[in-house]
Amino acid sequence: MAQMVYDSMEHYTRDVGPAEKEYLTECEIDIQNIGWTLGNDCPYRCRHCYSMSARKKGKDLDLATIDRVTNQIALLGAKTVNLGGNEPLFTNGPNPKNTLLPYIVSSLVNRGVDVGLTTSGISATYLEKYYPEEFHMLNDVDISLDSPYESEHNDNRGGKIFPMAIEALEICKKHQKDFTIVMCAMNWNFTEDRIRELVKLARYYGSNVRINPIKPVEAEHMKTALNAEQYYEGFSLLMELCDQLDLTEPTLSAVTQYQDSKRCPCGRKSFRIHSITPDGKIPISPCVYLHDYKVGNLLEDDLLDLIKSPQFQTFRRRNAHPEAILGCEECEIVNLCGGGCASRAYLYNLHNNGERSLFSRDPFCPKDNPINVPFPYNPQMEKVHLVHRDYLCTWIGRPKN
């Protein structure tokens, strides 16, 4: 597989993600779900990290900065914010005593926003122990596991933190908090035995399961990326073992003929607030994985203006006109998948072909890849309120009894 030399830090020096097909109309703006990368430090070294690998450690947060961001979120009328993208406890360096996470949680909740937390375990356990009021304010918690096997998880995370994830699961179960085990699906962990063990673990604790297939933010990530066969085999098994809670993976919407598909939500329904930069700026992007499309400074710019920027408009043009994607022109399922996941399409094309274009086709296009496993037809989603529903191209399920 040929790969180009790619500088993941280039977005710090210039606008990288191209504004494309400006003659096309856009889909509607209906921002409801926001992710916020809080931390400027992390004690772990996850091999698949899409945050630290494409950014520089920035300044610390302060109360005035937090108030500015949370006020902008409230003015926009967003319904949910997920705090993650790094270990969210470490808002101000590696000492948890300096954290402003409790203040951020209460500031958002007091403004009428439902808050979720994505953590390796430490942020949830720390809040529950030292800030129980703010812990109980959380709408739901996502706990990251890279493998249901302790040694593999610890090896990929660069630390012995599997017990902390299990403790977080036990805490959420004890407090009857809605919670989800989330796994970044890679070619070494998205196997039948690990999927079955992951679902078994979730069933034991009463947790949901969420799967994000790895997005190759760096070229190095392509070594652990899924292929299409593994992608469809893994999700077929998950849909057999679980009831469906969310199906915003566009290619899965296509193979299941999910009639309520809205295609990729990025820039339309959701976006990402990134961590503070060394020069004190807080940019945003339509998709957490596409640092090439970072824009603005939330400490000076109004959110609505940034959402109307060329970077965001290009995402919405792709959503509204998937027939403009090369190879999707006359496809009979294009209205379901919309050309697939925008970030996966962009990044695979970038690393494989050296091209920067959002109007690329998802490499897991079901028309290009034979599907030899069963999928349910038009699966019905259970009505649950989780911050990751319709945020990111993702899948969420609940283990069947």
CSV table of C-alpha atoms in Angstrom, one decimal:
chain,number,residue,atom,x,y,z
A,1,MET,CA,0.0,0.0,0.0
A,2,ALA,CA,1.7,3.2,-1.2
A,3,GLN,CA,1.7,6.0,1.4
A,4,MET,CA,2.6,9.7,1.1
A,5,VAL,CA,4.6,11.7,3.6
A,6,TYR,CA,1.9,13.5,5.6
A,7,ASP,CA,2.5,16.3,8.2
A,8,SER,CA,-0.3,16.0,10.7
A,9,MET,CA,0.7,19.3,12.3
A,10,GLU,CA,0.4,21.3,9.0
A,11,HIS,CA,-3.0,22.7,10.1
A,12,TYR,CA,-1.2,24.9,12.6
A,13,THR,CA,0.4,26.9,9.8
A,14,ARG,CA,-2.2,27.2,7.2
A,15,ASP,CA,-5.8,26.2,6.1
A,16,VAL,CA,-5.4,22.7,4.8
A,17,GLY,CA,-8.8,21.1,4.2
A,18,PRO,CA,-10.0,22.5,0.8
A,19,ALA,CA,-13.3,24.3,0.3
A,20,GLU,CA,-14.8,22.3,-2.6
A,21,LYS,CA,-17.7,22.5,-5.0
A,22,GLU,CA,-18.9,25.9,-3.8
A,23,TYR,CA,-21.6,25.9,-6.5
A,24,LEU,CA,-23.5,23.2,-4.7
A,25,THR,CA,-26.2,23.8,-2.1
A,26,GLU,CA,-25.9,22.6,1.5
A,27,CYS,CA,-28.0,20.4,3.7
A,28,GLU,CA,-29.7,22.0,6.7
A,29,ILE,CA,-27.8,23.1,9.9
A,30,ASP,CA,-29.2,21.4,12.9
A,31,ILE,CA,-26.4,21.3,15.4
A,32,GLN,CA,-27.4,19.5,18.6
A,33,ASN,CA,-24.4,17.4,19.7
A,34,ILE,CA,-20.9,18.7,20.4
A,35,GLY,CA,-17.7,17.1,21.5
A,36,TRP,CA,-15.1,19.0,23.5
A,37,THR,CA,-11.5,17.9,23.8
A,38,LEU,CA,-10.6,19.3,27.2
A,39,GLY,CA,-7.2,18.1,28.2
A,40,ASN,CA,-3.8,19.5,27.5
A,41,ASP,CA,-2.0,16.5,28.9
A,42,CYS,CA,-2.4,12.8,29.3
A,43,PRO,CA,-0.5,10.1,31.2
A,44,TYR,CA,-1.3,7.4,28.7
A,45,ARG,CA,0.2,6.8,25.3
A,46,CYS,CA,-2.5,5.0,23.3
A,47,ARG,CA,-1.1,3.9,20.0
A,48,HIS,CA,-4.2,4.8,18.1
A,49,CYS,CA,-4.6,8.3,19.6
A,50,TYR,CA,-6.2,10.8,17.2
A,51,SER,CA,-5.7,13.8,19.5
A,52,MET,CA,-2.1,14.1,20.7
A,53,SER,CA,-0.8,12.8,17.4
A,54,ALA,CA,-2.1,15.8,15.6
A,55,ARG,CA,-1.8,18.6,18.1
A,56,LYS,CA,0.6,20.4,20.4
A,57,LYS,CA,0.1,20.7,24.1
A,58,GLY,CA,-1.5,24.1,24.8
A,59,LYS,CA,-2.1,26.5,27.6
A,60,ASP,CA,-4.1,25.7,30.7
A,61,LEU,CA,-7.8,26.4,30.8
A,62,ASP,CA,-9.1,29.1,33.2
A,63,LEU,CA,-12.6,30.0,34.4
A,64,ALA,CA,-13.0,32.9,32.0
A,65,THR,CA,-12.1,30.7,29.0
A,66,ILE,CA,-14.6,28.0,30.2
A,67,ASP,CA,-17.3,30.6,30.7
A,68,ARG,CA,-16.8,31.9,27.2
A,69,VAL,CA,-17.0,28.4,25.6
A,70,THR,CA,-20.0,27.3,27.6
A,71,ASN,CA,-21.9,30.5,26.9
A,72,GLN,CA,-21.3,30.1,23.2
A,73,ILE,CA,-22.6,26.5,23.4
A,74,ALA,CA,-25.7,27.6,25.3
A,75,LEU,CA,-26.4,30.5,22.8
A,76,LEU,CA,-26.2,28.0,20.0
A,77,GLY,CA,-28.9,25.9,21.6
A,78,ALA,CA,-26.9,22.6,21.6
A,79,LYS,CA,-28.5,19.7,23.5
A,80,THR,CA,-25.5,17.6,24.5
A,81,VAL,CA,-21.8,17.9,25.0
A,82,ASN,CA,-19.4,15.0,25.3
A,83,LEU,CA,-16.2,15.7,27.2
A,84,GLY,CA,-13.4,13.6,25.9
A,85,GLY,CA,-10.8,13.5,23.1
A,86,ASN,CA,-8.0,13.3,25.6
A,87,GLU,CA,-8.3,12.2,29.2
A,88,PRO,CA,-10.7,15.0,30.3
A,89,LEU,CA,-9.6,15.1,33.9
A,90,PHE,CA,-6.3,16.7,32.9
A,91,THR,CA,-7.6,20.1,31.9
A,92,ASN,CA,-4.6,21.8,33.5
A,93,GLY,CA,-1.6,19.5,33.4
A,94,PRO,CA,-1.0,16.1,34.9
A,95,ASN,CA,-1.9,16.9,38.5
A,96,PRO,CA,-5.6,16.1,39.0
A,97,LYS,CA,-5.8,18.5,41.9
A,98,ASN,CA,-5.6,21.3,39.3
A,99,THR,CA,-8.5,20.0,37.2
A,100,LEU,CA,-11.4,22.2,36.1
A,101,LEU,CA,-13.5,19.3,34.9
A,102,PRO,CA,-16.1,19.7,37.8
A,103,TYR,CA,-16.5,23.3,36.9
A,104,ILE,CA,-17.0,22.5,33.3
A,105,VAL,CA,-19.6,19.8,34.0
A,106,SER,CA,-21.6,22.1,36.3
A,107,SER,CA,-21.3,25.1,34.0
A,108,LEU,CA,-22.8,23.2,31.1
A,109,VAL,CA,-25.5,21.5,33.1
A,110,ASN,CA,-26.6,24.8,34.7
A,111,ARG,CA,-27.0,26.1,31.1
A,112,GLY,CA,-29.4,23.3,30.2
A,113,VAL,CA,-26.9,21.1,28.3
A,114,ASP,CA,-26.7,17.3,28.9
A,115,VAL,CA,-23.1,16.2,29.5
A,116,GLY,CA,-21.4,13.0,28.8
A,117,LEU,CA,-17.9,11.8,29.7
A,118,THR,CA,-15.5,9.6,27.7
A,119,THR,CA,-12.7,8.3,29.8
A,120,SER,CA,-10.2,5.5,30.3
A,121,GLY,CA,-11.8,5.2,33.8
A,122,ILE,CA,-9.8,7.7,35.8
A,123,SER,CA,-11.9,10.8,35.1
A,124,ALA,CA,-15.1,9.0,36.2
A,125,THR,CA,-13.5,7.4,39.3
A,126,TYR,CA,-12.0,10.7,40.3
A,127,LEU,CA,-15.2,12.6,40.0
A,128,GLU,CA,-17.2,10.0,41.9
A,129,LYS,CA,-14.7,10.1,44.7
A,130,TYR,CA,-14.0,13.8,45.1
A,131,TYR,CA,-16.8,15.6,43.2
A,132,PRO,CA,-19.9,13.3,43.6
A,133,GLU,CA,-22.3,16.1,42.9
A,134,GLU,CA,-20.8,16.7,39.5
A,135,PHE,CA,-20.5,13.0,38.8
A,136,HIS,CA,-24.3,12.7,39.3
A,137,MET,CA,-24.8,15.6,36.9
A,138,LEU,CA,-23.5,13.5,34.0
A,139,ASN,CA,-26.1,12.2,31.6
A,140,ASP,CA,-23.9,9.1,30.7
A,141,VAL,CA,-20.4,7.8,30.7
A,142,ASP,CA,-18.3,6.1,27.9
A,143,ILE,CA,-15.5,3.9,29.2
A,144,SER,CA,-12.7,3.1,26.7
A,145,LEU,CA,-11.4,-0.4,26.3
A,146,ASP,CA,-9.1,-1.4,23.5
A,147,SER,CA,-9.5,-5.1,24.2
A,148,PRO,CA,-11.6,-7.2,26.7
A,149,TYR,CA,-8.3,-8.9,27.5
A,150,GLU,CA,-6.4,-7.0,30.2
A,151,SER,CA,-2.8,-7.5,28.9
A,152,GLU,CA,-3.8,-6.3,25.4
A,153,HIS,CA,-5.6,-3.2,26.7
A,154,ASN,CA,-2.7,-2.3,28.9
A,155,ASP,CA,-0.1,-2.8,26.2
A,156,ASN,CA,-2.0,-0.6,23.7
A,157,ARG,CA,-2.5,2.1,26.4
A,158,GLY,CA,1.0,2.2,27.7
A,159,GLY,CA,0.0,1.6,31.3
A,160,LYS,CA,-1.7,-0.9,33.6
A,161,ILE,CA,-5.1,0.8,33.5
A,162,PHE,CA,-7.5,-2.1,32.8
A,163,PRO,CA,-8.5,-2.3,36.5
A,164,MET,CA,-9.4,1.4,36.4
A,165,ALA,CA,-11.7,0.9,33.5
A,166,ILE,CA,-13.4,-2.0,35.4
A,167,GLU,CA,-13.7,0.2,38.5
A,168,ALA,CA,-15.4,2.8,36.4
A,169,LEU,CA,-17.9,0.2,35.1
A,170,GLU,CA,-18.6,-0.9,38.6
A,171,ILE,CA,-19.2,2.7,39.8
A,172,CYS,CA,-21.6,3.5,36.9
A,173,LYS,CA,-23.5,0.3,37.6
A,174,LYS,CA,-23.6,1.1,41.4
A,175,HIS,CA,-25.1,4.5,40.7
A,176,GLN,CA,-27.4,3.3,37.9
A,177,LYS,CA,-25.7,5.7,35.5
A,178,ASP,CA,-26.2,5.1,31.8
A,179,PHE,CA,-22.9,3.9,30.5
A,180,THR,CA,-21.2,2.4,27.5
A,181,ILE,CA,-18.0,0.5,26.8
A,182,VAL,CA,-16.5,2.1,23.7
A,183,MET,CA,-13.8,0.4,21.6
A,184,CYS,CA,-11.8,1.8,18.7
A,185,ALA,CA,-12.0,-1.0,16.2
A,186,MET,CA,-8.6,-2.0,14.7
A,187,ASN,CA,-7.5,-5.0,12.7
A,188,TRP,CA,-6.0,-6.7,15.7
A,189,ASN,CA,-8.9,-6.2,18.2
A,190,PHE,CA,-12.0,-6.4,15.9
A,191,THR,CA,-12.0,-10.2,15.8
A,192,GLU,CA,-14.8,-12.6,16.6
A,193,ASP,CA,-13.4,-13.8,19.9
A,194,ARG,CA,-12.7,-10.3,21.2
A,195,ILE,CA,-16.1,-9.0,20.0
A,196,ARG,CA,-17.9,-11.8,21.8
A,197,GLU,CA,-15.9,-11.2,25.0
A,198,LEU,CA,-16.5,-7.5,24.8
A,199,VAL,CA,-20.3,-8.0,24.5
A,200,LYS,CA,-20.1,-10.6,27.3
A,201,LEU,CA,-18.3,-8.0,29.5
A,202,ALA,CA,-20.9,-5.4,28.7
A,203,ARG,CA,-23.8,-7.8,29.4
A,204,TYR,CA,-22.3,-8.6,32.8
A,205,TYR,CA,-22.1,-5.0,33.9
A,206,GLY,CA,-25.3,-3.8,32.2
A,207,SER,CA,-23.4,-1.6,29.8
A,208,ASN,CA,-24.0,-0.6,26.2
A,209,VAL,CA,-21.4,-1.1,23.5
A,210,ARG,CA,-20.1,1.5,21.1
A,211,ILE,CA,-17.7,0.9,18.2
A,212,ASN,CA,-15.7,3.6,16.4
A,213,PRO,CA,-13.7,2.1,13.5
A,214,ILE,CA,-10.2,3.7,13.6
A,215,LYS,CA,-9.8,6.8,11.5
A,216,PRO,CA,-6.2,7.0,10.3
A,217,VAL,CA,-5.4,10.6,11.5
A,218,GLU,CA,-1.7,9.6,10.9
A,219,ALA,CA,-0.3,7.5,8.0
A,220,GLU,CA,1.0,5.2,10.7
A,221,HIS,CA,-2.6,4.3,11.7
A,222,MET,CA,-3.1,2.6,8.3
A,223,LYS,CA,-1.1,-0.3,9.7
A,224,THR,CA,-3.9,-1.1,12.2
A,225,ALA,CA,-6.9,0.0,10.0
A,226,LEU,CA,-9.7,-2.4,9.3
A,227,ASN,CA,-10.3,-3.8,5.8
A,228,ALA,CA,-13.8,-4.0,4.4
A,229,GLU,CA,-14.3,-7.7,5.0
A,230,GLN,CA,-13.3,-7.4,8.7
A,231,TYR,CA,-15.5,-4.3,9.1
A,232,TYR,CA,-18.7,-6.0,7.8
A,233,GLU,CA,-18.0,-9.3,9.5
A,234,GLY,CA,-17.5,-7.6,12.9
A,235,PHE,CA,-20.6,-5.4,12.7
A,236,SER,CA,-22.7,-8.3,11.4
A,237,LEU,CA,-21.8,-10.2,14.6
A,238,LEU,CA,-22.4,-7.2,16.8
A,239,MET,CA,-25.9,-6.7,15.3
A,240,GLU,CA,-26.6,-10.3,16.0
A,241,LEU,CA,-25.5,-10.1,19.6
A,242,CYS,CA,-27.1,-6.7,20.4
A,243,ASP,CA,-30.2,-4.6,20.0
A,244,GLN,CA,-29.5,-1.4,18.1
A,245,LEU,CA,-29.3,2.0,19.8
A,246,ASP,CA,-27.6,4.1,17.1
A,247,LEU,CA,-26.6,3.6,13.5
A,248,THR,CA,-24.7,6.7,12.3
A,249,GLU,CA,-22.1,4.6,10.5
A,250,PRO,CA,-23.4,5.5,7.0
A,251,THR,CA,-22.2,2.3,5.2
A,252,LEU,CA,-24.0,0.2,7.8
A,253,SER,CA,-27.1,2.3,7.1
A,254,ALA,CA,-26.8,1.3,3.5
A,255,VAL,CA,-26.4,-2.5,4.0
A,256,THR,CA,-29.2,-2.6,6.5
A,257,GLN,CA,-31.4,-0.3,4.3
A,258,TYR,CA,-32.0,1.8,7.4
A,259,GLN,CA,-34.8,4.1,6.3
A,260,ASP,CA,-34.1,6.8,8.9
A,261,SER,CA,-30.5,7.4,7.7
A,262,LYS,CA,-29.4,11.0,7.8
A,263,ARG,CA,-25.9,10.2,6.5
A,264,CYS,CA,-22.7,11.5,8.1
A,265,PRO,CA,-23.7,13.9,10.9
A,266,CYS,CA,-20.5,15.9,11.0
A,267,GLY,CA,-20.9,19.7,10.3
A,268,ARG,CA,-24.7,19.2,10.1
A,269,LYS,CA,-25.7,17.7,13.4
A,270,SER,CA,-22.5,17.8,15.4
A,271,PHE,CA,-18.9,19.2,15.5
A,272,ARG,CA,-15.8,19.2,17.7
A,273,ILE,CA,-14.3,21.9,20.0
A,274,HIS,CA,-10.6,21.2,20.1
A,275,SER,CA,-8.2,21.7,23.0
A,276,ILE,CA,-6.5,25.0,23.7
A,277,THR,CA,-3.4,25.7,21.6
A,278,PRO,CA,0.0,26.9,22.7
A,279,ASP,CA,-0.9,30.4,21.6
A,280,GLY,CA,-4.2,30.4,23.5
A,281,LYS,CA,-6.7,29.6,20.8
A,282,ILE,CA,-9.6,27.1,20.8
A,283,PRO,CA,-10.5,26.0,17.2
A,284,ILE,CA,-13.4,23.9,16.1
A,285,SER,CA,-13.9,21.4,13.3
A,286,PRO,CA,-16.8,19.6,11.7
A,287,CYS,CA,-15.3,16.2,12.6
A,288,VAL,CA,-13.1,15.3,15.5
A,289,TYR,CA,-10.8,13.2,13.2
A,290,LEU,CA,-10.2,15.9,10.5
A,291,HIS,CA,-7.7,18.3,12.0
A,292,ASP,CA,-7.3,19.6,8.4
A,293,TYR,CA,-10.6,21.3,8.7
A,294,LYS,CA,-10.0,23.2,12.0
A,295,VAL,CA,-11.2,26.8,11.9
A,296,GLY,CA,-11.3,29.9,14.0
A,297,ASN,CA,-10.9,30.7,17.7
A,298,LEU,CA,-13.9,30.2,19.9
A,299,LEU,CA,-12.5,32.7,22.4
A,300,GLU,CA,-13.0,35.5,19.8
A,301,ASP,CA,-15.3,34.2,17.1
A,302,ASP,CA,-19.0,33.4,17.5
A,303,LEU,CA,-19.9,29.7,17.1
A,304,LEU,CA,-22.6,30.3,14.5
A,305,ASP,CA,-20.1,32.2,12.3
A,306,LEU,CA,-17.6,29.4,12.5
A,307,ILE,CA,-20.3,26.8,11.7
A,308,LYS,CA,-21.0,28.8,8.5
A,309,SER,CA,-17.3,28.8,7.5
A,310,PRO,CA,-16.1,27.2,4.2
A,311,GLN,CA,-14.7,24.2,6.2
A,312,PHE,CA,-18.2,23.4,7.5
A,313,GLN,CA,-20.0,24.2,4.3
A,314,THR,CA,-17.9,21.7,2.4
A,315,PHE,CA,-19.2,18.9,4.8
A,316,ARG,CA,-22.8,20.0,4.3
A,317,ARG,CA,-22.4,20.1,0.5
A,318,ARG,CA,-21.1,16.5,0.6
A,319,ASN,CA,-24.1,15.5,2.7
A,320,ALA,CA,-26.6,17.2,0.4
A,321,HIS,CA,-25.0,16.0,-2.9
A,322,PRO,CA,-23.4,12.6,-2.5
A,323,GLU,CA,-23.9,12.1,-6.2
A,324,ALA,CA,-21.1,14.6,-6.7
A,325,ILE,CA,-18.6,12.1,-5.0
A,326,LEU,CA,-16.5,10.4,-7.6
A,327,GLY,CA,-17.9,6.9,-8.1
A,328,CYS,CA,-21.2,7.6,-6.4
A,329,GLU,CA,-22.9,9.4,-9.3
A,330,GLU,CA,-25.6,6.8,-10.2
A,331,CYS,CA,-25.5,4.5,-7.2
A,332,GLU,CA,-29.0,3.3,-6.1
A,333,ILE,CA,-28.1,3.4,-2.4
A,334,VAL,CA,-26.3,6.7,-2.4
A,335,ASN,CA,-29.3,8.4,-0.6
A,336,LEU,CA,-28.8,6.0,2.3
A,337,CYS,CA,-25.0,6.1,2.8
A,338,GLY,CA,-24.3,9.5,1.3
A,339,GLY,CA,-20.9,8.4,0.2
A,340,GLY,CA,-20.1,7.0,3.6
A,341,CYS,CA,-18.1,8.4,6.5
A,342,ALA,CA,-16.6,11.7,5.4
A,343,SER,CA,-13.5,11.5,7.6
A,344,ARG,CA,-12.7,7.8,6.6
A,345,ALA,CA,-13.1,8.7,3.0
A,346,TYR,CA,-10.9,11.7,3.2
A,347,LEU,CA,-8.1,10.1,5.3
A,348,TYR,CA,-7.9,6.8,3.3
A,349,ASN,CA,-7.7,8.8,0.1
A,350,LEU,CA,-5.1,11.1,1.6
A,351,HIS,CA,-2.8,8.3,2.7
A,352,ASN,CA,-3.3,6.0,-0.2
A,353,ASN,CA,-3.4,8.5,-3.1
A,354,GLY,CA,-2.0,11.8,-1.8
A,355,GLU,CA,-5.2,13.6,-2.5
A,356,ARG,CA,-7.0,16.0,-0.2
A,357,SER,CA,-10.7,15.9,-1.0
A,358,LEU,CA,-13.8,15.5,1.1
A,359,PHE,CA,-15.6,14.4,-2.0
A,360,SER,CA,-14.0,11.0,-1.8
A,361,ARG,CA,-15.9,7.7,-1.5
A,362,ASP,CA,-15.8,5.6,1.7
A,363,PRO,CA,-13.3,2.7,1.2
A,364,PHE,CA,-15.9,0.4,2.8
A,365,CYS,CA,-18.5,1.2,0.1
A,366,PRO,CA,-20.8,-1.8,0.0
A,367,LYS,CA,-21.1,-1.6,-3.7
A,368,ASP,CA,-17.3,-2.1,-4.1
A,369,ASN,CA,-17.0,-4.8,-1.4
A,370,PRO,CA,-18.9,-8.1,-1.4
A,371,ILE,CA,-21.0,-8.5,1.7
A,372,ASN,CA,-21.0,-12.2,2.6
A,373,VAL,CA,-22.6,-11.9,6.1
A,374,PRO,CA,-26.2,-11.2,7.2
A,375,PHE,CA,-27.5,-7.9,8.4
A,376,PRO,CA,-31.0,-7.0,9.8
A,377,TYR,CA,-33.3,-5.1,7.5
A,378,ASN,CA,-34.2,-1.6,8.5
A,379,PRO,CA,-33.3,-2.1,12.2
A,380,GLN,CA,-35.4,-0.2,14.7
A,381,MET,CA,-33.5,1.9,17.3
A,382,GLU,CA,-34.4,1.8,20.9
A,383,LYS,CA,-35.2,5.3,22.3
A,384,VAL,CA,-32.4,6.1,24.7
A,385,HIS,CA,-30.8,9.5,25.5
A,386,LEU,CA,-27.0,9.1,25.0
A,387,VAL,CA,-24.7,12.0,24.1
A,388,HIS,CA,-23.1,10.0,21.3
A,389,ARG,CA,-26.3,9.4,19.4
A,390,ASP,CA,-26.1,11.2,16.1
A,391,TYR,CA,-22.6,12.4,16.9
A,392,LEU,CA,-19.8,10.9,14.9
A,393,CYS,CA,-20.1,8.0,12.5
A,394,THR,CA,-20.6,5.4,15.1
A,395,TRP,CA,-22.6,2.3,16.2
A,396,ILE,CA,-24.1,1.7,19.6
A,397,GLY,CA,-25.9,-1.4,20.8
A,398,ARG,CA,-27.2,-3.1,23.9
A,399,PRO,CA,-26.3,-6.7,24.5
A,400,LYS,CA,-29.2,-9.1,24.2
A,401,ASN,CA,-30.0,-11.2,27.3
